């Protein structure tokens, strides 16, 4: 029922022509409107499924359960680290282990999630954008950190993470430790 109601509302919104549309004479057939609405709903369904995976991965990292994170990723994962490199699944896991070895008390707070969109119609594509702050403590010095964080994760057809880009100021962490 929720899908049907969403489909009706989305179709109604898409079918409304603005003054700009009338002047330019852009017309979209009913079949195209239904396709757009269906693609939107399918993308949101994938997003909602993948959101659970992403949220659990953050919780797994907080708890040091790296194997659970590793298991949610595809073998051909590409990780774009904060340094800007495109790295493998093994490199990603190595990076996660290094963080766990050097720091403790990880908490991902103020979690906020949004759907990623495709590059053509800007419809949800199942990807998940995550915003929040990582709080953690350096094991050796006791220095505490609260770092703004942003990531985008995309998924393959099997529901496994196949792309991660992470953005945060890793340089400030290591400068603070000097």
PDB file of C-alpha atoms in Angstrom:
ATOM      1  CA  UNK A   1       0.000   0.000   0.000  1.00  0.00           C
ATOM      2  CA  UNK A   2       2.865   2.357   0.865  1.00  0.00           C
ATOM      3  CA  UNK A   3       4.493   1.723  -2.527  1.00  0.00           C
ATOM      4  CA  UNK A   4       1.222   2.294  -4.351  1.00  0.00           C
ATOM      5  CA  UNK A   5       0.592   5.552  -2.510  1.00  0.00           C
ATOM      6  CA  UNK A   6       4.171   6.698  -3.190  1.00  0.00           C
ATOM      7  CA  UNK A   7       3.802   5.781  -6.851  1.00  0.00           C
ATOM      8  CA  UNK A   8       0.562   7.761  -7.146  1.00  0.00           C
ATOM      9  CA  UNK A   9       2.022  10.827  -5.417  1.00  0.00           C
ATOM     10  CA  UNK A  10       5.232  10.691  -7.466  1.00  0.00           C
ATOM     11  CA  UNK A  11       3.298  10.244 -10.721  1.00  0.00           C
ATOM     12  CA  UNK A  12       1.100  13.213  -9.824  1.00  0.00           C
ATOM     13  CA  UNK A  13       4.149  15.369  -9.093  1.00  0.00           C
ATOM     14  CA  UNK A  14       5.887  14.373 -12.305  1.00  0.00           C
ATOM     15  CA  UNK A  15       2.753  14.953 -14.364  1.00  0.00           C
ATOM     16  CA  UNK A  16       2.369  18.533 -13.152  1.00  0.00           C
ATOM     17  CA  UNK A  17       3.717  20.823 -15.849  1.00  0.00           C
ATOM     18  CA  UNK A  18       5.287  24.060 -14.746  1.00  0.00           C
ATOM     19  CA  UNK A  19       5.135  27.280 -16.739  1.00  0.00           C
ATOM     20  CA  UNK A  20       8.712  26.603 -17.918  1.00  0.00           C
ATOM     21  CA  UNK A  21       7.706  23.184 -19.244  1.00  0.00           C
ATOM     22  CA  UNK A  22       4.811  24.679 -21.208  1.00  0.00           C
ATOM     23  CA  UNK A  23       6.976  27.346 -22.804  1.00  0.00           C
ATOM     24  CA  UNK A  24       9.663  24.859 -23.804  1.00  0.00           C
ATOM     25  CA  UNK A  25       7.009  22.269 -24.714  1.00  0.00           C
ATOM     26  CA  UNK A  26       8.659  19.384 -22.889  1.00  0.00           C
ATOM     27  CA  UNK A  27       6.288  16.492 -22.861  1.00  0.00           C
ATOM     28  CA  UNK A  28       6.690  13.202 -21.109  1.00  0.00           C
ATOM     29  CA  UNK A  29       4.431  10.298 -21.966  1.00  0.00           C
ATOM     30  CA  UNK A  30       2.449   8.506 -19.307  1.00  0.00           C
ATOM     31  CA  UNK A  31       4.628   5.422 -19.815  1.00  0.00           C
ATOM     32  CA  UNK A  32       7.785   7.495 -19.220  1.00  0.00           C
ATOM     33  CA  UNK A  33       6.254   8.981 -16.076  1.00  0.00           C
ATOM     34  CA  UNK A  34       5.460   5.525 -14.765  1.00  0.00           C
ATOM     35  CA  UNK A  35       8.980   4.342 -15.624  1.00  0.00           C
ATOM     36  CA  UNK A  36      10.474   7.298 -13.755  1.00  0.00           C
ATOM     37  CA  UNK A  37       8.263   6.688 -10.739  1.00  0.00           C
ATOM     38  CA  UNK A  38       9.050   2.967 -10.783  1.00  0.00           C
ATOM     39  CA  UNK A  39      12.793   3.656 -11.062  1.00  0.00           C
ATOM     40  CA  UNK A  40      12.550   6.120  -8.189  1.00  0.00           C
ATOM     41  CA  UNK A  41      10.769   3.616  -5.953  1.00  0.00           C
ATOM     42  CA  UNK A  42      13.144   0.779  -6.921  1.00  0.00           C
ATOM     43  CA  UNK A  43      16.135   3.003  -6.128  1.00  0.00           C
ATOM     44  CA  UNK A  44      14.656   3.947  -2.766  1.00  0.00           C
ATOM     45  CA  UNK A  45      13.998   0.283  -1.947  1.00  0.00           C
ATOM     46  CA  UNK A  46      17.647  -0.546  -2.697  1.00  0.00           C
ATOM     47  CA  UNK A  47      18.768   2.474  -0.680  1.00  0.00           C
ATOM     48  CA  UNK A  48      16.721   1.385   2.341  1.00  0.00           C
ATOM     49  CA  UNK A  49      18.199  -2.137   2.163  1.00  0.00           C
ATOM     50  CA  UNK A  50      21.750  -0.849   1.740  1.00  0.00           C
ATOM     51  CA  UNK A  51      21.323   1.761   4.464  1.00  0.00           C
ATOM     52  CA  UNK A  52      20.987  -1.073   6.980  1.00  0.00           C
ATOM     53  CA  UNK A  53      24.263  -2.575   5.740  1.00  0.00           C
ATOM     54  CA  UNK A  54      26.135   0.746   5.950  1.00  0.00           C
ATOM     55  CA  UNK A  55      24.787   1.552   9.405  1.00  0.00           C
ATOM     56  CA  UNK A  56      25.775  -1.921  10.617  1.00  0.00           C
ATOM     57  CA  UNK A  57      29.271  -1.540   9.128  1.00  0.00           C
ATOM     58  CA  UNK A  58      29.791   1.636  11.171  1.00  0.00           C
ATOM     59  CA  UNK A  59      28.608  -0.178  14.302  1.00  0.00           C
ATOM     60  CA  UNK A  60      30.862  -3.134  13.473  1.00  0.00           C
ATOM     61  CA  UNK A  61      33.835  -0.773  13.155  1.00  0.00           C
ATOM     62  CA  UNK A  62      32.981   0.846  16.495  1.00  0.00           C
ATOM     63  CA  UNK A  63      32.973  -2.621  18.077  1.00  0.00           C
ATOM     64  CA  UNK A  64      36.144  -3.790  16.322  1.00  0.00           C
ATOM     65  CA  UNK A  65      34.275  -6.449  14.344  1.00  0.00           C
ATOM     66  CA  UNK A  66      36.278  -6.014  11.150  1.00  0.00           C
ATOM     67  CA  UNK A  67      35.468  -9.484   9.829  1.00  0.00           C
ATOM     68  CA  UNK A  68      31.779  -8.581   9.645  1.00  0.00           C
ATOM     69  CA  UNK A  69      32.707  -5.464   7.649  1.00  0.00           C
ATOM     70  CA  UNK A  70      34.936  -7.503   5.358  1.00  0.00           C
ATOM     71  CA  UNK A  71      32.124  -9.976   4.706  1.00  0.00           C
ATOM     72  CA  UNK A  72      29.752  -7.237   3.460  1.00  0.00           C
ATOM     73  CA  UNK A  73      32.185  -6.131   0.735  1.00  0.00           C
ATOM     74  CA  UNK A  74      32.523  -7.599  -2.742  1.00  0.00           C
ATOM     75  CA  UNK A  75      35.840  -9.106  -3.788  1.00  0.00           C
ATOM     76  CA  UNK A  76      36.291  -6.348  -6.377  1.00  0.00           C
ATOM     77  CA  UNK A  77      35.742  -3.513  -3.872  1.00  0.00           C
ATOM     78  CA  UNK A  78      37.382  -0.204  -4.735  1.00  0.00           C
ATOM     79  CA  UNK A  79      38.157   1.975  -1.723  1.00  0.00           C
ATOM     80  CA  UNK A  80      38.949   5.624  -2.303  1.00  0.00           C
ATOM     81  CA  UNK A  81      40.706   6.536   0.902  1.00  0.00           C
ATOM     82  CA  UNK A  82      40.941  10.058   2.331  1.00  0.00           C
ATOM     83  CA  UNK A  83      44.385  10.210   0.683  1.00  0.00           C
ATOM     84  CA  UNK A  84      42.626   9.895  -2.674  1.00  0.00           C
ATOM     85  CA  UNK A  85      43.963   6.485  -3.634  1.00  0.00           C
ATOM     86  CA  UNK A  86      41.880   3.796  -5.327  1.00  0.00           C
ATOM     87  CA  UNK A  87      42.653   0.703  -3.302  1.00  0.00           C
ATOM     88  CA  UNK A  88      41.587  -2.945  -3.046  1.00  0.00           C
ATOM     89  CA  UNK A  89      39.453  -4.743  -0.496  1.00  0.00           C
ATOM     90  CA  UNK A  90      42.596  -6.015   1.240  1.00  0.00           C
ATOM     91  CA  UNK A  91      44.039  -2.481   1.441  1.00  0.00           C
ATOM     92  CA  UNK A  92      40.721  -1.231   2.847  1.00  0.00           C
ATOM     93  CA  UNK A  93      40.772  -3.880   5.539  1.00  0.00           C
ATOM     94  CA  UNK A  94      44.438  -3.138   6.252  1.00  0.00           C
ATOM     95  CA  UNK A  95      43.542   0.518   6.744  1.00  0.00           C
ATOM     96  CA  UNK A  96      40.720  -0.390   9.122  1.00  0.00           C
ATOM     97  CA  UNK A  97      43.096  -2.584  11.148  1.00  0.00           C
ATOM     98  CA  UNK A  98      45.618   0.264  11.414  1.00  0.00           C
ATOM     99  CA  UNK A  99      42.945   2.569  12.823  1.00  0.00           C
ATOM    100  CA  UNK A 100      41.907  -0.084  15.344  1.00  0.00           C
ATOM    101  CA  UNK A 101      45.546  -0.663  16.366  1.00  0.00           C
ATOM    102  CA  UNK A 102      46.306   3.018  16.973  1.00  0.00           C
ATOM    103  CA  UNK A 103      43.028   4.294  18.383  1.00  0.00           C
ATOM    104  CA  UNK A 104      40.178   3.196  20.667  1.00  0.00           C
ATOM    105  CA  UNK A 105      36.672   4.161  21.820  1.00  0.00           C
ATOM    106  CA  UNK A 106      35.350   4.678  18.293  1.00  0.00           C
ATOM    107  CA  UNK A 107      31.879   6.225  18.084  1.00  0.00           C
ATOM    108  CA  UNK A 108      30.201   7.406  14.900  1.00  0.00           C
ATOM    109  CA  UNK A 109      27.818  10.108  16.143  1.00  0.00           C
ATOM    110  CA  UNK A 110      25.254  12.356  14.486  1.00  0.00           C
ATOM    111  CA  UNK A 111      24.763   9.749  11.781  1.00  0.00           C
ATOM    112  CA  UNK A 112      22.825  11.101   8.848  1.00  0.00           C
ATOM    113  CA  UNK A 113      22.126   9.152   5.659  1.00  0.00           C
ATOM    114  CA  UNK A 114      20.897  10.105   2.196  1.00  0.00           C
ATOM    115  CA  UNK A 115      20.440   8.183  -1.046  1.00  0.00           C
ATOM    116  CA  UNK A 116      23.001   8.506  -3.824  1.00  0.00           C
ATOM    117  CA  UNK A 117      21.640   9.277  -7.267  1.00  0.00           C
ATOM    118  CA  UNK A 118      22.554   8.257 -10.796  1.00  0.00           C
ATOM    119  CA  UNK A 119      24.371  10.635 -13.146  1.00  0.00           C
ATOM    120  CA  UNK A 120      21.617  11.016 -15.735  1.00  0.00           C
ATOM    121  CA  UNK A 121      18.165  11.346 -14.203  1.00  0.00           C
ATOM    122  CA  UNK A 122      19.342  11.990 -10.629  1.00  0.00           C
ATOM    123  CA  UNK A 123      17.167   9.176  -9.338  1.00  0.00           C
ATOM    124  CA  UNK A 124      18.159   7.111  -6.280  1.00  0.00           C
ATOM    125  CA  UNK A 125      20.513   4.312  -7.361  1.00  0.00           C
ATOM    126  CA  UNK A 126      20.746   2.297  -4.141  1.00  0.00           C
ATOM    127  CA  UNK A 127      23.952   3.969  -2.959  1.00  0.00           C
ATOM    128  CA  UNK A 128      24.249   5.484   0.500  1.00  0.00           C
ATOM    129  CA  UNK A 129      25.812   8.805   1.477  1.00  0.00           C
ATOM    130  CA  UNK A 130      26.765   9.029   5.143  1.00  0.00           C
ATOM    131  CA  UNK A 131      27.531  12.100   7.199  1.00  0.00           C
ATOM    132  CA  UNK A 132      28.547  12.280  10.836  1.00  0.00           C
ATOM    133  CA  UNK A 133      31.426  12.676  13.245  1.00  0.00           C
ATOM    134  CA  UNK A 134      33.921  10.064  14.300  1.00  0.00           C
ATOM    135  CA  UNK A 135      34.963  10.338  17.940  1.00  0.00           C
ATOM    136  CA  UNK A 136      37.913   8.295  19.127  1.00  0.00           C
ATOM    137  CA  UNK A 137      40.973   8.347  21.355  1.00  0.00           C
ATOM    138  CA  UNK A 138      44.628   7.805  20.481  1.00  0.00           C
ATOM    139  CA  UNK A 139      45.763   4.778  22.500  1.00  0.00           C
ATOM    140  CA  UNK A 140      49.296   5.970  23.208  1.00  0.00           C
ATOM    141  CA  UNK A 141      48.692   9.620  24.146  1.00  0.00           C
ATOM    142  CA  UNK A 142      45.033   9.667  25.207  1.00  0.00           C
ATOM    143  CA  UNK A 143      44.369  12.498  22.736  1.00  0.00           C
ATOM    144  CA  UNK A 144      40.676  12.670  21.872  1.00  0.00           C
ATOM    145  CA  UNK A 145      39.323  13.479  18.420  1.00  0.00           C
ATOM    146  CA  UNK A 146      35.990  14.552  16.945  1.00  0.00           C
ATOM    147  CA  UNK A 147      36.353  14.502  13.150  1.00  0.00           C
ATOM    148  CA  UNK A 148      33.629  15.395  10.595  1.00  0.00           C
ATOM    149  CA  UNK A 149      33.171  12.534   8.126  1.00  0.00           C
ATOM    150  CA  UNK A 150      31.487  11.920   4.763  1.00  0.00           C
ATOM    151  CA  UNK A 151      31.322   8.760   2.682  1.00  0.00           C
ATOM    152  CA  UNK A 152      29.559   7.306  -0.323  1.00  0.00           C
ATOM    153  CA  UNK A 153      29.022   3.566  -0.745  1.00  0.00           C
ATOM    154  CA  UNK A 154      27.735   1.821  -3.835  1.00  0.00           C
ATOM    155  CA  UNK A 155      26.589  -1.774  -4.092  1.00  0.00           C
ATOM    156  CA  UNK A 156      26.544  -4.549  -6.664  1.00  0.00           C
ATOM    157  CA  UNK A 157      23.498  -6.636  -7.608  1.00  0.00           C
ATOM    158  CA  UNK A 158      24.243  -9.115  -4.788  1.00  0.00           C
ATOM    159  CA  UNK A 159      23.980  -6.326  -2.202  1.00  0.00           C
ATOM    160  CA  UNK A 160      27.730  -6.263  -1.496  1.00  0.00           C
ATOM    161  CA  UNK A 161      29.643  -2.998  -1.197  1.00  0.00           C
ATOM    162  CA  UNK A 162      31.688  -2.511  -4.370  1.00  0.00           C
ATOM    163  CA  UNK A 163      32.792   1.115  -3.968  1.00  0.00           C
ATOM    164  CA  UNK A 164      33.573   3.320  -0.962  1.00  0.00           C
ATOM    165  CA  UNK A 165      34.834   6.878  -1.007  1.00  0.00           C
ATOM    166  CA  UNK A 166      35.674   8.371   2.376  1.00  0.00           C
ATOM    167  CA  UNK A 167      36.379  12.013   3.089  1.00  0.00           C
ATOM    168  CA  UNK A 168      37.694  13.430   6.312  1.00  0.00           C
ATOM    169  CA  UNK A 169      40.699  15.450   7.405  1.00  0.00           C
ATOM    170  CA  UNK A 170      43.115  12.662   8.305  1.00  0.00           C
ATOM    171  CA  UNK A 171      46.058  15.084   8.175  1.00  0.00           C
ATOM    172  CA  UNK A 172      44.781  17.079  11.153  1.00  0.00           C
ATOM    173  CA  UNK A 173      44.706  13.895  13.229  1.00  0.00           C
ATOM    174  CA  UNK A 174      48.375  13.183  12.710  1.00  0.00           C
ATOM    175  CA  UNK A 175      49.379  16.847  13.052  1.00  0.00           C
ATOM    176  CA  UNK A 176      47.666  16.948  16.439  1.00  0.00           C
ATOM    177  CA  UNK A 177      49.670  13.913  17.530  1.00  0.00           C
ATOM    178  CA  UNK A 178      53.048  15.525  16.720  1.00  0.00           C
TER     179      UNK A 178
END
